[in-house]
Every structure is written in structure tokens, then in C-alpha cells.
Amino acid sequence: MSQYVFTSESVTEGHPDKICDQVSDAVLDALLAQDPASRVACETVVNTGLCMITGEVTSNAQVDFIHLVRNVIKEIGYSGARAGGFDATSCAVLVALDQQSPDIAQGVNEADDHAGDPLDKVGAGDQGIMFGYACNETPELMPLPISLAHRLSRRLAEVRHNGSLNYLLPDGKTQVSVVYENDKPVAIDTILISTQHTAEVDGISDEQGIRERITEDLWTHVVEPATADLALKPSREGTKYLVNPTGKFVVGGPQGDAGLTGRKIIVDTYGGYARHGGGAFSGKDPTKVDRSAAYAARYVAKALVAAGLAERAEVQLSYAIGVAKPVSILVEAFGTGKVSNAELTNLVQQHFDLRPGAIIETFGLRNLPQQRGGRFYQDTAAYGHFGRPDLNLPWEDVSAKAEALQKS
């Protein structure tokens, strides 16, 4: 019997890097909502009292970026006396956005390999490799460790926003270790939660007393509700449970650490359980295959698992800048496939159009912000881009494709 422990982490929306991802995607949403053809590559940096957005934008949209940035920061929870050194109303906001390079634009505007098909004319916005993954460990076909870590992070933010635990502040992280036997999850080994909090908690000011109070509150208000519907649950007796191991976490957010867009790519995807091509998602319009092709790869992998063709599936795609068709497609089922990896790859080539233009059209990626009231990508920028039961993500709806694959 093979036994091992696998660990994944998540972070809350108030983590400095996640602030940056949300700001970058809020910029993308605002531009696409007005001009769905906008080309956007927006990077954000935060530090104590500072938020700067930079990158390349080509768009007909007119956006008040400073107002937009302040609203995102305020919504996360950094405002007023509890802002902890990073206040939405007083932080400096710098805007340094240029136009997209014409050398890049020409390859996206007209692909090198087109033959008149409109979808052939959209070339990849860059070269690169992208991975998608799915497995049957959870109802959303995600690995259990990252699914649990995101559940805890989302719940941690929820009890802060609704006032259930009014001493919580925006910054926080979760980490979950799961025991596997013969590649199946059998127990939750460790839960770790680090959460920013006020210097005093309901009159308690000593470090040990605060930590004990937070430890009990988080088990009752976060851990138990977040895992209540699972067959595999943590227990106080059998699960190691760690909260704020350093003792306290008062200084957090951009006052404690600088943040950058794209530094939480493993949190955004599969928690390290599957490979990653290295490209970040946030702040990038759909012509950037770092984002759109990673969504497509997840869609393919999830469809294969949902169709019962494999218990686990990883899909690799690769692209060349200015070329529409993928350079390569590979499916790896890790010995769980009902047919060979080569046959699975052939099925993917027959059933999925993975040209950037086709991916954009299939998922409606350019029009989603406009269709959803001006906001779509910002909601994906925290708590993961895949397996989101709280969001209606087009690349997660594989029912029709899974049915077609079953019939093939």
C-alpha cells in the first residue's frame, strides 16, 4: 500500500498578491465592459500606502483608473481605522499604462497560419505552455487539498465581511494536508490557518489569550461550516490544527509585505497537484493564451474525467506567438484511462477546437464582463479560477462535451 501526504495552500482576498490580482482584473473588466476588443496586460504592485498599475493597454474605453483601484481596495476591506496602514482613501495610486507593442499586435490581429477561416485569423498572443487538470476526488473534479484550502479561505473572508468575527482583518492564508492511500484521499492530516486580526479581541490583549480565542472561533465558525457537507471531515482529535503559529498577526496586508500580480499561480490553479506552465492569469485579456488556453485545458481535462474516460487527466497545450493552431496537444491519464493516452489525445483533437479565436468564442471571454454587469474576471482573481461552485464559469460547464465524448 502506498501512503503519502499532499499539501496545498490558499490565500484570502486581502493577501497583498491577491489585492494585485483583483486590481488587475478589475481594470480588465472595466475595459472589456466598454470595449470587448480591448487588449490588456495590466500588472499591479502594492506596498505600504501605495498601489501602482502598469503594463500595456489598447482600448477605446474611457476608465477612471484611480477611482476603480480605490473601490477594489475598499471592497476588500482596507478602509478606515481598521485599514492597518493601507487605506483605500489615502493610499497613493499611480497609473503607468502604455499601448500594446505593434509587433505583438500584428501577430494577434492576423495569424501566420490562417487560410481565410475567421477563427484562424486570431493568432496566439505569445508562445508558451499551459496545463489543465481534473480528477474525481471532489464533486467539482478538483484535487481535494486545494478544494479544502479554498473552502477555508472563502469562509474566513465571509465571517469577516458579515461581522461574525469582527476582530478579523483582510489578510489571511490557509493550508491543508491530506493523507492519500493508493492515490485516494483517506484523511485530513493538518489544517493551518493564519489570519490577520486586531491588536485586542473582545477585551483580550495578551498574546496567548488572543491566540486561544481565535483558535476556538475559527474551528466553530470557519472549519466546521466549510467542511460540513464533506464525507471526509477534519476532527479535533484526528487532525492537527494550527492557527497563527507565530503567536500574533496584527501587521498584515501591504503594510506587512509588498504584493505583485501573478505571484499566486499555484493557488489560482491546482495547488501544486498538477503541473503549471508558468504564466499568470490576472490582468490579461483573452488573446493571451496564458489565460484563455489554461481555461481551455481545464475544460478538456474536466470533460474527459466527467465522461468517465479517466479518473485523472492532465492536458498540455503549447502555442507559438502569431500562430492560431496549437503547436502540440498531450493528454496524460496517469494509468487511470479507459483507453491509452494516445487515444485520449486523438479524441481531444477531434472534439475540441483549441485555436485562441475558437476558445474566445466558445466561452464568450470578451463579452463576459459586459454581460455580467461590468464584473467577471475580478471574481476569479481570488479563491481559484477552477472548480468554483460559487461562480458560473463557462469553462467549468462540460456536460455537453462529456456526453459527446461518451458517445464517441
XYZ file of C-alpha atoms in Angstrom, residues 6-11 18 21 129-135 138 140-150 154 262-282 289-298 314-315 380-388 393 395-396:
73
model
C -0.061 16.102 -0.059
C -0.454 19.762 0.932
C -1.977 22.786 -0.846
C -2.488 26.380 0.251
C -4.903 29.204 -0.437
C -4.905 32.893 0.484
C -4.297 38.840 -4.292
C -4.633 40.204 -8.969
C 2.799 26.030 -22.475
C -0.418 25.625 -20.498
C -1.727 22.762 -18.385
C -5.237 21.763 -17.384
C -6.158 19.122 -14.838
C -9.148 17.297 -13.386
C -9.667 14.328 -11.074
C -14.381 16.146 -5.390
C -16.187 19.815 -8.907
C -13.465 17.406 -10.167
C -10.615 19.208 -8.391
C -7.869 17.839 -6.128
C -9.094 17.671 -2.523
C -6.231 19.636 -0.856
C -6.708 22.837 -2.891
C -10.502 22.462 -2.759
C -10.391 22.358 1.044
C -7.892 25.221 1.289
C -10.149 27.435 -0.863
C -13.634 31.782 1.366
C 0.764 36.866 -10.743
C 2.629 35.598 -7.689
C -0.031 33.099 -6.618
C -0.319 30.990 -9.776
C -0.405 27.696 -7.848
C -3.200 28.994 -5.607
C -5.004 30.059 -8.803
C -4.870 26.568 -10.298
C -4.454 23.129 -8.703
C -2.447 23.729 -5.533
C 0.670 22.067 -6.949
C -1.160 18.793 -7.592
C -0.707 19.208 -11.345
C 1.945 20.874 -13.457
C 1.823 24.564 -14.333
C 3.095 26.288 -17.459
C 4.305 29.321 -15.507
C 2.040 32.015 -16.934
C -0.231 34.055 -14.668
C -3.867 34.870 -15.489
C -4.921 38.161 -13.923
C -3.139 32.139 -24.152
C -1.553 32.095 -20.693
C -5.110 32.675 -19.545
C -7.544 31.530 -22.242
C -5.699 28.315 -23.163
C -5.278 27.392 -19.481
C -9.063 27.699 -19.172
C -9.463 25.550 -22.276
C -7.032 22.924 -20.959
C -9.049 22.667 -17.734
C -3.749 16.368 -17.317
C -3.768 18.218 -20.632
C -11.922 34.747 -10.451
C -8.883 36.602 -9.080
C -9.279 35.243 -5.529
C -10.041 31.675 -4.391
C -9.072 29.990 -7.651
C -10.045 30.028 -11.325
C -11.241 26.404 -11.411
C -13.807 24.276 -9.609
C -15.687 27.314 -8.311
C -17.672 29.813 -15.131
C -15.042 26.523 -18.813
C -16.441 24.517 -15.872
